[in-house]
mmCIF file of C-alpha atoms and ligand atoms in Angstrom:
data_model
loop_
_atom_site.group_PDB
_atom_site.id
_atom_site.type_symbol
_atom_site.label_atom_id
_atom_site.label_comp_id
_atom_site.label_asym_id
_atom_site.label_seq_id
_atom_site.Cartn_x
_atom_site.Cartn_y
_atom_site.Cartn_z
ATOM 1 C CA MET A 1 -23.424 37.093 -13.754
ATOM 2 C CA LYS A 2 -21.765 33.739 -13.091
ATOM 3 C CA LYS A 3 -24.792 32.619 -11.080
ATOM 4 C CA THR A 4 -27.321 33.675 -13.725
ATOM 5 C CA LEU A 5 -25.340 31.875 -16.376
ATOM 6 C CA ALA A 6 -25.143 28.787 -14.199
ATOM 7 C CA LEU A 7 -28.902 28.857 -13.734
ATOM 8 C CA ILE A 8 -29.561 29.250 -17.444
ATOM 9 C CA LEU A 9 -27.189 26.408 -18.178
ATOM 10 C CA ALA A 10 -28.730 24.118 -15.606
ATOM 11 C CA LEU A 11 -32.180 24.839 -17.033
ATOM 12 C CA ALA A 12 -31.012 24.308 -20.598
ATOM 13 C CA MET A 13 -29.485 21.006 -19.601
ATOM 14 C CA ALA A 14 -32.601 19.818 -17.830
ATOM 15 C CA LEU A 15 -34.635 20.671 -20.932
ATOM 16 C CA ALA A 16 -32.167 18.926 -23.206
ATOM 17 C CA LEU A 17 -32.369 15.799 -21.089
ATOM 18 C CA VAL A 18 -36.171 15.804 -21.177
ATOM 19 C CA ALA A 19 -36.122 16.424 -24.928
ATOM 20 C CA CYS A 20 -33.952 13.403 -25.625
ATOM 21 C CA GLY A 21 -35.814 11.084 -23.311
ATOM 22 C CA GLY A 22 -33.469 11.707 -20.433
ATOM 23 C CA ASN A 23 -31.320 8.760 -21.261
ATOM 24 C CA SER A 24 -28.400 9.612 -23.497
ATOM 25 C CA ALA A 25 -25.743 11.457 -21.552
ATOM 26 C CA PRO A 26 -24.582 9.810 -18.372
ATOM 27 C CA ALA A 27 -25.825 12.053 -15.552
ATOM 28 C CA ALA A 28 -23.120 14.634 -15.406
ATOM 29 C CA THR A 29 -23.204 14.884 -11.649
ATOM 30 C CA GLU A 30 -22.453 11.203 -11.242
ATOM 31 C CA ALA A 31 -18.685 11.142 -11.169
ATOM 32 C CA PRO A 32 -17.560 7.867 -12.727
ATOM 33 C CA LYS A 33 -14.960 5.885 -10.855
ATOM 34 C CA ALA A 34 -11.753 7.355 -12.061
ATOM 35 C CA GLU A 35 -9.573 5.355 -9.774
ATOM 36 C CA ALA A 36 -7.405 2.987 -11.724
ATOM 37 C CA PRO A 37 -7.397 -0.458 -10.155
ATOM 38 C CA ALA A 38 -4.357 -0.351 -7.899
ATOM 39 C CA ALA A 39 -2.778 -3.490 -9.255
ATOM 40 C CA GLU A 40 -3.151 -2.436 -12.871
ATOM 41 C CA ALA A 41 -2.240 1.209 -12.934
ATOM 42 C CA PRO A 42 -0.778 2.704 -9.819
ATOM 43 C CA ALA A 43 -1.336 6.414 -9.569
ATOM 44 C CA ALA A 44 1.860 8.352 -9.403
ATOM 45 C CA GLU A 45 3.109 9.139 -5.950
ATOM 46 C CA ALA A 46 2.079 12.726 -5.594
ATOM 47 C CA PRO A 47 5.166 14.774 -4.851
ATOM 48 C CA ALA A 48 5.121 16.740 -1.611
ATOM 49 C CA ALA A 49 3.491 19.857 -2.949
ATOM 50 C CA GLU A 50 2.933 23.351 -1.727
ATOM 51 C CA ASN A 51 -0.667 24.280 -1.286
ATOM 52 C CA THR A 52 -1.368 26.386 -4.366
ATOM 53 C CA GLY A 53 -4.893 25.059 -4.819
ATOM 54 C CA SER A 54 -6.397 26.497 -1.636
ATOM 55 C CA GLY A 55 -9.795 24.969 -2.175
ATOM 56 C CA LYS A 56 -10.175 25.923 -5.821
ATOM 57 C CA THR A 57 -11.892 23.400 -8.079
ATOM 58 C CA VAL A 58 -10.525 21.895 -11.269
ATOM 59 C CA GLY A 59 -12.945 20.252 -13.683
ATOM 60 C CA ILE A 60 -11.291 17.530 -15.741
ATOM 61 C CA ALA A 61 -13.018 16.128 -18.832
ATOM 62 C CA MET A 62 -11.381 12.938 -20.107
ATOM 63 C CA PRO A 63 -12.387 11.064 -23.267
ATOM 64 C CA THR A 64 -12.843 7.424 -22.283
ATOM 65 C CA GLN A 65 -12.093 4.721 -19.783
ATOM 66 C CA SER A 66 -12.026 2.095 -22.523
ATOM 67 C CA SER A 67 -8.303 2.640 -22.883
ATOM 68 C CA GLU A 68 -6.115 2.213 -19.837
ATOM 69 C CA ARG A 69 -3.962 5.228 -20.531
ATOM 70 C CA TRP A 70 -6.761 7.728 -19.872
ATOM 71 C CA ILE A 71 -7.548 6.055 -16.556
ATOM 72 C CA LYS A 72 -3.932 6.632 -15.561
ATOM 73 C CA ASP A 73 -4.038 10.213 -16.854
ATOM 74 C CA GLY A 74 -7.149 10.944 -14.796
ATOM 75 C CA ALA A 75 -5.795 9.282 -11.664
ATOM 76 C CA ASN A 76 -2.454 11.105 -11.931
ATOM 77 C CA MET A 77 -4.088 14.480 -12.472
ATOM 78 C CA LYS A 78 -6.457 13.936 -9.569
ATOM 79 C CA SER A 79 -3.792 12.865 -7.097
ATOM 80 C CA GLN A 80 -1.336 15.572 -8.084
ATOM 81 C CA LEU A 81 -3.967 18.307 -7.915
ATOM 82 C CA GLU A 82 -5.384 17.101 -4.617
ATOM 83 C CA ALA A 83 -1.879 17.052 -3.151
ATOM 84 C CA LYS A 84 -1.780 20.779 -3.882
ATOM 85 C CA GLY A 85 -5.079 21.453 -2.200
ATOM 86 C CA TYR A 86 -7.336 21.560 -5.246
ATOM 87 C CA ASN A 87 -10.766 19.966 -5.393
ATOM 88 C CA VAL A 88 -11.207 17.829 -8.469
ATOM 89 C CA ILE A 89 -14.230 16.896 -10.545
ATOM 90 C CA LEU A 90 -13.134 14.178 -12.947
ATOM 91 C CA GLN A 91 -15.433 12.855 -15.643
ATOM 92 C CA TYR A 92 -15.119 10.558 -18.638
ATOM 93 C CA GLY A 93 -17.243 11.046 -21.764
ATOM 94 C CA GLU A 94 -16.855 7.436 -22.930
ATOM 95 C CA ASP A 95 -16.288 8.528 -26.518
ATOM 96 C CA ASP A 96 -19.734 10.119 -26.687
ATOM 97 C CA VAL A 97 -19.209 13.690 -27.869
ATOM 98 C CA GLN A 98 -22.573 14.897 -26.600
ATOM 99 C CA ALA A 99 -21.960 13.360 -23.192
ATOM 100 C CA GLN A 100 -18.658 15.224 -22.934
ATOM 101 C CA VAL A 101 -20.370 18.489 -23.885
ATOM 102 C CA SER A 102 -22.948 17.905 -21.135
ATOM 103 C CA GLN A 103 -20.268 17.077 -18.594
ATOM 104 C CA ILE A 104 -18.391 20.281 -19.362
ATOM 105 C CA GLU A 105 -21.595 22.325 -19.252
ATOM 106 C CA ASN A 106 -22.286 20.860 -15.866
ATOM 107 C CA MET A 107 -18.807 21.718 -14.615
ATOM 108 C CA ILE A 108 -19.360 25.299 -15.765
ATOM 109 C CA ALA A 109 -22.691 25.313 -13.954
ATOM 110 C CA GLN A 110 -20.864 24.119 -10.845
ATOM 111 C CA GLN A 111 -18.549 27.106 -11.248
ATOM 112 C CA VAL A 112 -15.264 25.239 -11.418
ATOM 113 C CA ASP A 113 -12.267 27.568 -11.410
ATOM 114 C CA VAL A 114 -10.506 25.996 -14.381
ATOM 115 C CA LEU A 115 -11.200 23.298 -16.965
ATOM 116 C CA VAL A 116 -8.746 20.670 -18.191
ATOM 117 C CA ILE A 117 -10.038 18.978 -21.322
ATOM 118 C CA ALA A 118 -8.865 15.961 -23.319
ATOM 119 C CA ALA A 119 -11.429 16.144 -26.098
ATOM 120 C CA ILE A 120 -13.241 13.269 -27.739
ATOM 121 C CA ASP A 121 -13.727 15.384 -30.874
ATOM 122 C CA SER A 122 -11.280 18.284 -30.755
ATOM 123 C CA GLY A 123 -13.460 20.608 -32.821
ATOM 124 C CA ALA A 124 -16.840 19.792 -31.296
ATOM 125 C CA LEU A 125 -16.518 21.783 -28.096
ATOM 126 C CA THR A 126 -16.460 25.328 -29.427
ATOM 127 C CA GLY A 127 -19.895 26.172 -27.978
ATOM 128 C CA VAL A 128 -19.123 24.984 -24.514
ATOM 129 C CA GLU A 129 -15.640 26.524 -24.651
ATOM 130 C CA ALA A 130 -17.223 29.881 -25.436
ATOM 131 C CA GLN A 131 -19.553 29.398 -22.452
ATOM 132 C CA ALA A 132 -16.558 28.740 -20.201
ATOM 133 C CA LYS A 133 -14.820 31.825 -21.484
ATOM 134 C CA ALA A 134 -17.904 33.945 -20.890
ATOM 135 C CA ALA A 135 -18.042 32.595 -17.339
ATOM 136 C CA GLY A 136 -14.380 33.518 -16.812
ATOM 137 C CA ILE A 137 -13.187 29.914 -16.602
ATOM 138 C CA PRO A 138 -9.798 29.295 -18.268
ATOM 139 C CA ILE A 139 -9.238 26.088 -20.239
ATOM 140 C CA ILE A 140 -6.168 23.908 -20.625
ATOM 141 C CA ALA A 141 -5.974 21.351 -23.423
ATOM 142 C CA TYR A 142 -4.737 17.990 -22.190
ATOM 143 C CA ASP A 143 -2.817 15.837 -24.696
ATOM 144 C CA ARG A 144 -5.242 16.646 -27.533
ATOM 145 C CA LEU A 145 -5.312 20.190 -28.883
ATOM 146 C CA LEU A 146 -8.663 21.991 -28.707
ATOM 147 C CA MET A 147 -9.397 23.273 -32.190
ATOM 148 C CA ASP A 148 -11.205 26.350 -33.515
ATOM 149 C CA THR A 149 -11.439 28.199 -30.221
ATOM 150 C CA ASP A 150 -9.835 31.250 -28.630
ATOM 151 C CA ALA A 151 -10.775 30.023 -25.150
ATOM 152 C CA VAL A 152 -7.780 27.766 -24.588
ATOM 153 C CA SER A 153 -4.838 29.118 -22.581
ATOM 154 C CA TYR A 154 -2.265 26.314 -22.701
ATOM 155 C CA TYR A 155 -1.652 22.874 -24.154
ATOM 156 C CA ALA A 156 0.237 20.024 -22.480
ATOM 157 C CA SER A 157 1.141 17.068 -24.687
ATOM 158 C CA PHE A 158 3.909 15.051 -26.241
ATOM 159 C CA ASP A 159 5.695 15.936 -29.443
ATOM 160 C CA ASN A 160 3.075 14.344 -31.647
ATOM 161 C CA GLU A 161 4.995 14.508 -34.909
ATOM 162 C CA GLY A 162 7.930 13.151 -32.911
ATOM 163 C CA VAL A 163 5.789 10.149 -31.959
ATOM 164 C CA GLY A 164 5.230 9.393 -35.652
ATOM 165 C CA ARG A 165 8.892 9.873 -36.469
ATOM 166 C CA ALA A 166 9.917 7.575 -33.615
ATOM 167 C CA ILE A 167 7.589 4.842 -34.905
ATOM 168 C CA GLY A 168 8.929 5.296 -38.446
ATOM 169 C CA GLU A 169 12.541 5.282 -37.309
ATOM 170 C CA TYR A 170 11.923 2.145 -35.281
ATOM 171 C CA ILE A 171 10.633 0.335 -38.374
ATOM 172 C CA GLU A 172 13.465 1.760 -40.490
ATOM 173 C CA LYS A 173 16.079 0.480 -38.081
ATOM 174 C CA ALA A 174 14.454 -2.870 -37.290
ATOM 175 C CA LYS A 175 14.233 -3.766 -40.977
ATOM 176 C CA ASP A 176 17.421 -1.920 -41.936
ATOM 177 C CA LEU A 177 15.435 -0.201 -44.680
ATOM 178 C CA ALA A 178 18.301 2.088 -45.667
ATOM 179 C CA ASN A 179 20.543 -0.814 -46.667
ATOM 180 C CA THR A 180 18.418 -3.868 -47.269
ATOM 181 C CA THR A 181 17.794 -5.456 -50.664
ATOM 182 C CA GLU A 182 14.651 -7.151 -49.311
ATOM 183 C CA THR A 183 11.153 -5.771 -49.682
ATOM 184 C CA TYR A 184 8.685 -5.689 -46.801
ATOM 185 C CA THR A 185 4.910 -5.503 -46.874
ATOM 186 C CA VAL A 186 3.262 -2.923 -44.623
ATOM 187 C CA GLU A 187 -0.233 -1.769 -43.702
ATOM 188 C CA PHE A 188 -1.105 1.441 -41.867
ATOM 189 C CA PHE A 189 -3.571 2.009 -39.019
ATOM 190 C CA MET A 190 -3.761 5.709 -38.185
ATOM 191 C CA GLY A 191 -5.625 7.711 -35.545
ATOM 192 C CA SER A 192 -8.932 9.526 -35.410
ATOM 193 C CA PRO A 193 -9.518 12.259 -37.998
ATOM 194 C CA ASP A 194 -11.079 14.489 -35.333
ATOM 195 C CA ASP A 195 -7.905 14.347 -33.221
ATOM 196 C CA ASN A 196 -5.192 16.795 -34.250
ATOM 197 C CA ASN A 197 -2.563 14.401 -32.862
ATOM 198 C CA ALA A 198 -3.445 11.780 -35.441
ATOM 199 C CA VAL A 199 -2.495 13.763 -38.507
ATOM 200 C CA LEU A 200 0.702 15.033 -36.892
ATOM 201 C CA LEU A 201 1.687 11.467 -36.071
ATOM 202 C CA TYR A 202 0.944 10.404 -39.651
ATOM 203 C CA ASN A 203 3.078 13.246 -41.002
ATOM 204 C CA GLY A 204 5.995 12.293 -38.768
ATOM 205 C CA LEU A 205 5.698 8.626 -39.711
ATOM 206 C CA MET A 206 5.575 9.320 -43.427
ATOM 207 C CA LYS A 207 8.536 11.686 -43.299
ATOM 208 C CA VAL A 208 10.518 8.562 -42.484
ATOM 209 C CA LEU A 209 8.677 5.866 -44.436
ATOM 210 C CA GLN A 210 7.427 7.576 -47.618
ATOM 211 C CA PRO A 211 10.845 7.382 -49.332
ATOM 212 C CA TYR A 212 10.865 3.618 -48.762
ATOM 213 C CA LEU A 213 7.349 3.303 -50.208
ATOM 214 C CA ASP A 214 8.497 5.342 -53.207
ATOM 215 C CA LYS A 215 11.574 3.161 -53.682
ATOM 216 C CA GLY A 216 9.625 -0.075 -53.293
ATOM 217 C CA THR A 217 11.496 -1.256 -50.204
ATOM 218 C CA LEU A 218 8.135 -1.044 -48.458
ATOM 219 C CA VAL A 219 5.091 -2.375 -50.282
ATOM 220 C CA CYS A 220 1.565 -1.562 -49.134
ATOM 221 C CA LYS A 221 -0.506 -4.147 -50.971
ATOM 222 C CA SER A 222 -3.885 -2.638 -50.080
ATOM 223 C CA GLY A 223 -2.702 0.660 -51.544
ATOM 224 C CA MET A 224 -4.099 2.468 -48.496
ATOM 225 C CA THR A 225 -1.394 4.929 -47.573
ATOM 226 C CA THR A 226 -2.948 8.391 -47.254
ATOM 227 C CA PHE A 227 -4.180 9.717 -43.929
ATOM 228 C CA GLU A 228 -7.758 9.761 -45.219
ATOM 229 C CA GLN A 229 -7.496 6.112 -46.237
ATOM 230 C CA THR A 230 -5.913 4.870 -43.044
ATOM 231 C CA CYS A 231 -7.437 6.980 -40.249
ATOM 232 C CA ILE A 232 -9.763 5.243 -37.800
ATOM 233 C CA LEU A 233 -12.567 7.204 -36.149
ATOM 234 C CA ARG A 234 -12.402 7.434 -32.332
ATOM 235 C CA TRP A 235 -9.276 5.291 -32.311
ATOM 236 C CA SER A 236 -11.504 2.189 -32.435
ATOM 237 C CA GLN A 237 -9.765 -1.110 -31.721
ATOM 238 C CA GLU A 238 -12.656 -3.031 -33.292
ATOM 239 C CA GLU A 239 -12.379 -1.050 -36.520
ATOM 240 C CA ALA A 240 -8.608 -1.644 -36.619
ATOM 241 C CA GLN A 241 -9.200 -5.370 -36.234
ATOM 242 C CA LYS A 242 -11.801 -5.334 -39.017
ATOM 243 C CA ARG A 243 -9.491 -3.406 -41.337
ATOM 244 C CA CYS A 244 -6.629 -5.775 -40.633
ATOM 245 C CA GLU A 245 -8.880 -8.801 -41.259
ATOM 246 C CA ASN A 246 -9.963 -7.297 -44.570
ATOM 247 C CA TYR A 247 -6.411 -6.519 -45.627
ATOM 248 C CA LEU A 248 -5.237 -10.018 -44.740
ATOM 249 C CA ALA A 249 -8.124 -11.654 -46.588
ATOM 250 C CA GLY A 250 -7.952 -9.361 -49.596
ATOM 251 C CA PHE A 251 -4.250 -8.881 -50.191
ATOM 252 C CA TYR A 252 -2.177 -11.332 -48.218
ATOM 253 C CA ALA A 253 -3.346 -14.771 -49.335
ATOM 254 C CA ASP A 254 -0.004 -15.557 -51.007
ATOM 255 C CA GLU A 255 2.389 -13.357 -49.128
ATOM 256 C CA ASP A 256 2.710 -12.506 -45.437
ATOM 257 C CA LEU A 257 2.119 -9.091 -43.981
ATOM 258 C CA ASP A 258 5.463 -8.033 -42.490
ATOM 259 C CA ILE A 259 4.651 -4.765 -40.721
ATOM 260 C CA CYS A 260 1.554 -3.368 -38.999
ATOM 261 C CA ALA A 261 2.393 0.311 -38.657
ATOM 262 C CA THR A 262 -0.150 1.336 -36.049
ATOM 263 C CA ALA A 263 -0.563 4.592 -34.157
ATOM 264 C CA PHE A 264 -2.029 3.222 -30.928
ATOM 265 C CA ASP A 265 -1.775 0.220 -28.627
ATOM 266 C CA GLY A 266 -5.500 -0.403 -29.102
ATOM 267 C CA PHE A 267 -4.868 -0.862 -32.834
ATOM 268 C CA ALA A 268 -2.019 -3.246 -32.059
ATOM 269 C CA TYR A 269 -4.453 -5.375 -30.001
ATOM 270 C CA GLY A 270 -6.894 -5.354 -32.926
ATOM 271 C CA CYS A 271 -4.186 -6.374 -35.408
ATOM 272 C CA ARG A 272 -3.045 -9.124 -33.081
ATOM 273 C CA SER A 273 -6.540 -10.658 -33.027
ATOM 274 C CA ALA A 274 -6.838 -10.398 -36.804
ATOM 275 C CA LEU A 275 -3.431 -12.019 -37.321
ATOM 276 C CA GLU A 276 -4.193 -14.850 -34.904
ATOM 277 C CA GLY A 277 -7.513 -15.366 -36.680
ATOM 278 C CA ALA A 278 -5.691 -15.578 -40.003
ATOM 279 C CA GLY A 279 -3.325 -18.221 -38.651
ATOM 280 C CA TYR A 280 -0.163 -16.196 -38.158
ATOM 281 C CA THR A 281 2.273 -17.775 -35.695
ATOM 282 C CA LYS A 282 5.541 -16.698 -34.167
ATOM 283 C CA ASP A 283 7.306 -17.922 -37.319
ATOM 284 C CA ASN A 284 5.712 -15.277 -39.513
ATOM 285 C CA TRP A 285 4.509 -12.798 -36.902
ATOM 286 C CA PRO A 286 4.843 -9.219 -38.205
ATOM 287 C CA LEU A 287 6.467 -6.221 -36.605
ATOM 288 C CA ILE A 288 3.642 -4.409 -34.797
ATOM 289 C CA THR A 289 3.978 -0.852 -33.512
ATOM 290 C CA GLY A 290 1.824 1.020 -31.001
ATOM 291 C CA GLN A 291 1.554 4.076 -28.826
ATOM 292 C CA ASP A 292 1.009 4.687 -25.092
ATOM 293 C CA ALA A 293 2.864 1.720 -23.546
ATOM 294 C CA GLU A 294 -0.352 0.616 -21.886
ATOM 295 C CA LEU A 295 0.011 -2.224 -19.422
ATOM 296 C CA MET A 296 -1.401 -4.802 -21.814
ATOM 297 C CA ALA A 297 0.803 -3.552 -24.647
ATOM 298 C CA SER A 298 3.846 -3.671 -22.403
ATOM 299 C CA LYS A 299 3.051 -7.253 -21.444
ATOM 300 C CA ASN A 300 2.576 -8.048 -25.124
ATOM 301 C CA ILE A 301 6.001 -6.575 -25.822
ATOM 302 C CA VAL A 302 7.518 -8.811 -23.154
ATOM 303 C CA SER A 303 5.787 -11.879 -24.631
ATOM 304 C CA GLY A 304 6.571 -10.847 -28.215
ATOM 305 C CA VAL A 305 3.101 -10.324 -29.708
ATOM 306 C CA GLN A 306 3.665 -6.587 -29.994
ATOM 307 C CA THR A 307 7.048 -5.293 -31.115
ATOM 308 C CA MET A 308 7.177 -1.783 -29.707
ATOM 309 C CA SER A 309 5.191 1.063 -28.275
ATOM 310 C CA ILE A 310 5.723 4.726 -27.650
ATOM 311 C CA TYR A 311 6.007 5.387 -23.948
ATOM 312 C CA LYS A 312 4.204 8.535 -22.912
ATOM 313 C CA ASP A 313 4.730 8.995 -19.190
ATOM 314 C CA THR A 314 1.314 10.146 -18.005
ATOM 315 C CA ARG A 315 2.793 11.155 -14.628
ATOM 316 C CA LEU A 316 4.994 13.685 -16.380
ATOM 317 C CA LEU A 317 2.180 14.938 -18.588
ATOM 318 C CA ALA A 318 -0.025 15.442 -15.524
ATOM 319 C CA GLU A 319 2.808 17.267 -13.771
ATOM 320 C CA LYS A 320 3.196 19.696 -16.679
ATOM 321 C CA CYS A 321 -0.534 20.225 -16.873
ATOM 322 C CA VAL A 322 -0.735 20.951 -13.141
ATOM 323 C CA THR A 323 1.842 23.733 -13.544
ATOM 324 C CA MET A 324 -0.485 25.223 -16.150
ATOM 325 C CA VAL A 325 -3.431 25.007 -13.764
ATOM 326 C CA ASP A 326 -1.353 26.827 -11.149
ATOM 327 C CA ALA A 327 -0.384 29.403 -13.732
ATOM 328 C CA VAL A 328 -3.878 30.328 -14.889
ATOM 329 C CA LEU A 329 -5.180 30.511 -11.335
ATOM 330 C CA ASN A 330 -2.265 32.170 -9.590
ATOM 331 C CA GLY A 331 -0.867 34.314 -12.357
ATOM 332 C CA THR A 332 2.443 32.446 -12.517
ATOM 333 C CA GLU A 333 4.275 31.492 -15.710
ATOM 334 C CA PRO A 334 4.166 27.809 -16.587
ATOM 335 C CA GLU A 335 7.047 26.131 -18.363
ATOM 336 C CA ILE A 336 6.436 26.323 -22.125
ATOM 337 C CA ASN A 337 8.686 24.834 -24.776
ATOM 338 C CA ASP A 338 6.723 25.408 -27.977
ATOM 339 C CA THR A 339 5.031 28.586 -29.161
ATOM 340 C CA THR A 340 4.850 27.916 -32.885
ATOM 341 C CA THR A 341 3.519 24.443 -33.697
ATOM 342 C CA TYR A 342 0.059 24.149 -32.228
ATOM 343 C CA ASP A 343 -2.116 26.430 -34.335
ATOM 344 C CA ASN A 344 -5.744 25.588 -33.634
ATOM 345 C CA HIS A 345 -7.028 27.755 -36.548
ATOM 346 C CA VAL A 346 -7.729 30.658 -34.187
ATOM 347 C CA LEU A 347 -4.513 30.986 -32.228
ATOM 348 C CA VAL A 348 -1.171 29.317 -31.694
ATOM 349 C CA VAL A 349 -1.526 27.720 -28.295
ATOM 350 C CA PRO A 350 1.514 27.952 -25.973
ATOM 351 C CA SER A 351 2.494 24.362 -25.326
ATOM 352 C CA TYR A 352 4.679 22.109 -23.293
ATOM 353 C CA LEU A 353 5.643 19.001 -25.242
ATOM 354 C CA CYS A 354 7.115 16.019 -23.443
ATOM 355 C CA THR A 355 9.471 13.711 -25.288
ATOM 356 C CA PRO A 356 8.118 10.346 -26.484
ATOM 357 C CA VAL A 357 10.333 7.296 -26.050
ATOM 358 C CA ALA A 358 10.200 4.066 -28.072
ATOM 359 C CA VAL A 359 10.101 0.936 -25.886
ATOM 360 C CA ASP A 360 10.650 -2.659 -26.946
ATOM 361 C CA GLN A 361 12.121 -5.865 -25.543
ATOM 362 C CA SER A 362 15.572 -4.326 -25.399
ATOM 363 C CA ASN A 363 14.764 -1.433 -23.068
ATOM 364 C CA TYR A 364 11.437 -1.993 -21.321
ATOM 365 C CA GLU A 365 13.155 -3.092 -18.102
ATOM 366 C CA GLU A 366 15.222 0.042 -17.923
ATOM 367 C CA ILE A 367 12.497 2.456 -19.018
ATOM 368 C CA LEU A 368 9.224 1.032 -17.763
ATOM 369 C CA ILE A 369 10.336 -0.869 -14.690
ATOM 370 C CA GLY A 370 13.386 1.273 -13.890
ATOM 371 C CA GLY A 371 11.277 4.405 -14.309
ATOM 372 C CA GLY A 372 8.678 3.072 -11.871
ATOM 373 C CA TYR A 373 5.877 3.073 -14.438
ATOM 374 C CA TYR A 374 5.172 -0.635 -13.967
ATOM 375 C CA THR A 375 6.541 -3.239 -11.604
ATOM 376 C CA ALA A 376 8.306 -6.365 -12.824
ATOM 377 C CA GLU A 377 5.374 -8.390 -11.378
ATOM 378 C CA GLN A 378 2.837 -6.449 -13.420
ATOM 379 C CA LEU A 379 4.715 -7.147 -16.631
ATOM 380 C CA ALA A 380 5.393 -10.768 -15.817
ATOM 381 C CA GLY A 381 1.769 -11.873 -15.452
HETATM 382 C C1 GAL B 1 -4.363 10.368 -28.869
HETATM 383 C C2 GAL B 1 -3.084 10.251 -28.108
HETATM 384 C C3 GAL B 1 -2.552 8.841 -28.142
HETATM 385 C C4 GAL B 1 -3.626 7.809 -27.857
HETATM 386 C C5 GAL B 1 -4.893 8.091 -28.618
HETATM 387 C C6 GAL B 1 -6.025 7.146 -28.282
HETATM 388 O O1 GAL B 1 -4.872 11.629 -28.736
HETATM 389 O O2 GAL B 1 -2.122 11.114 -28.649
HETATM 390 O O3 GAL B 1 -1.483 8.731 -27.244
HETATM 391 O O4 GAL B 1 -3.870 7.738 -26.490
HETATM 392 O O5 GAL B 1 -5.305 9.411 -28.402
HETATM 393 O O6 GAL B 1 -6.422 7.258 -26.954
#
């Protein structure tokens, strides 16, 4: 049954490639280099692990290598799984939904034992998820929930609403919003509408900041405050830069922008470029938030061009995900700490949520360097 299905799939894929000129999806068998450059993103030291993998194969579908965090995620997963005796197929879809579908189809055709997926578009994989289920291959959702499917067994992530709350609380505290008589201008740069994390983050952020918008302590001069108005497809840095440029040109000719409330380090980089282009200097540089504590963002925090980021330890996330891989393959129980929040419209997916931590100039040494995530040399350069 598995073999027949694999054959059908392989045939279907070959046909699809011919039909579209054979050029769109990167050849799914060609594993892209997943290794993070050693100096930039050291893979976590794999803990001495018992051999639970015993030659089984894990197919990992990651969204993109354009952002450093996913390179670290992939490298951590690979090293931790290999330390347990698993074989790993690791592929990146480079933000091309169709390419990710093809990669997953190919992993199914190769009869992987389990799939770990960080989706590009969380709702676009239902077909291929059903194929995996039919082939008896369990699926684990990695950091981004897989929507509209009953084929997902577990979800490993961070508390995504908590990320938004932490960003909001950081702004609230930094500007003393509860007590100040000043007003501060703010613009919002939120995540991709096809990523369930993005709306949760927005909700968490607005739980903290909406009262200050209502009171007038925070003023959003563009008027763009809803999720629909502020979300940015595929978490595009370029689009964030463009939006920021437009806001600055359209609404901030006479008054400075004080706060860029962004949901992702990539957006913070985009805002930085826009602000530099508009002539902002360290005298009127705004508070800029981010998420992921990427290496570049962390360096920007040290130098002061980004104010904070949310540290999501990808080593820890990988570790939790690996326990889920063990669980689905060996019948053990993984650690779960949430069974109510992550409803994907078909089922509530049992989840493990790691705790996000805000990092800024005051604690990066303790958290990022002390925690072994980056070395002092990496952050100094
Ligand atoms: C989200 C994730 C963020 C960030 C973003 C862009 O799914 O929660 O931490 O990485 O993707 O890659």
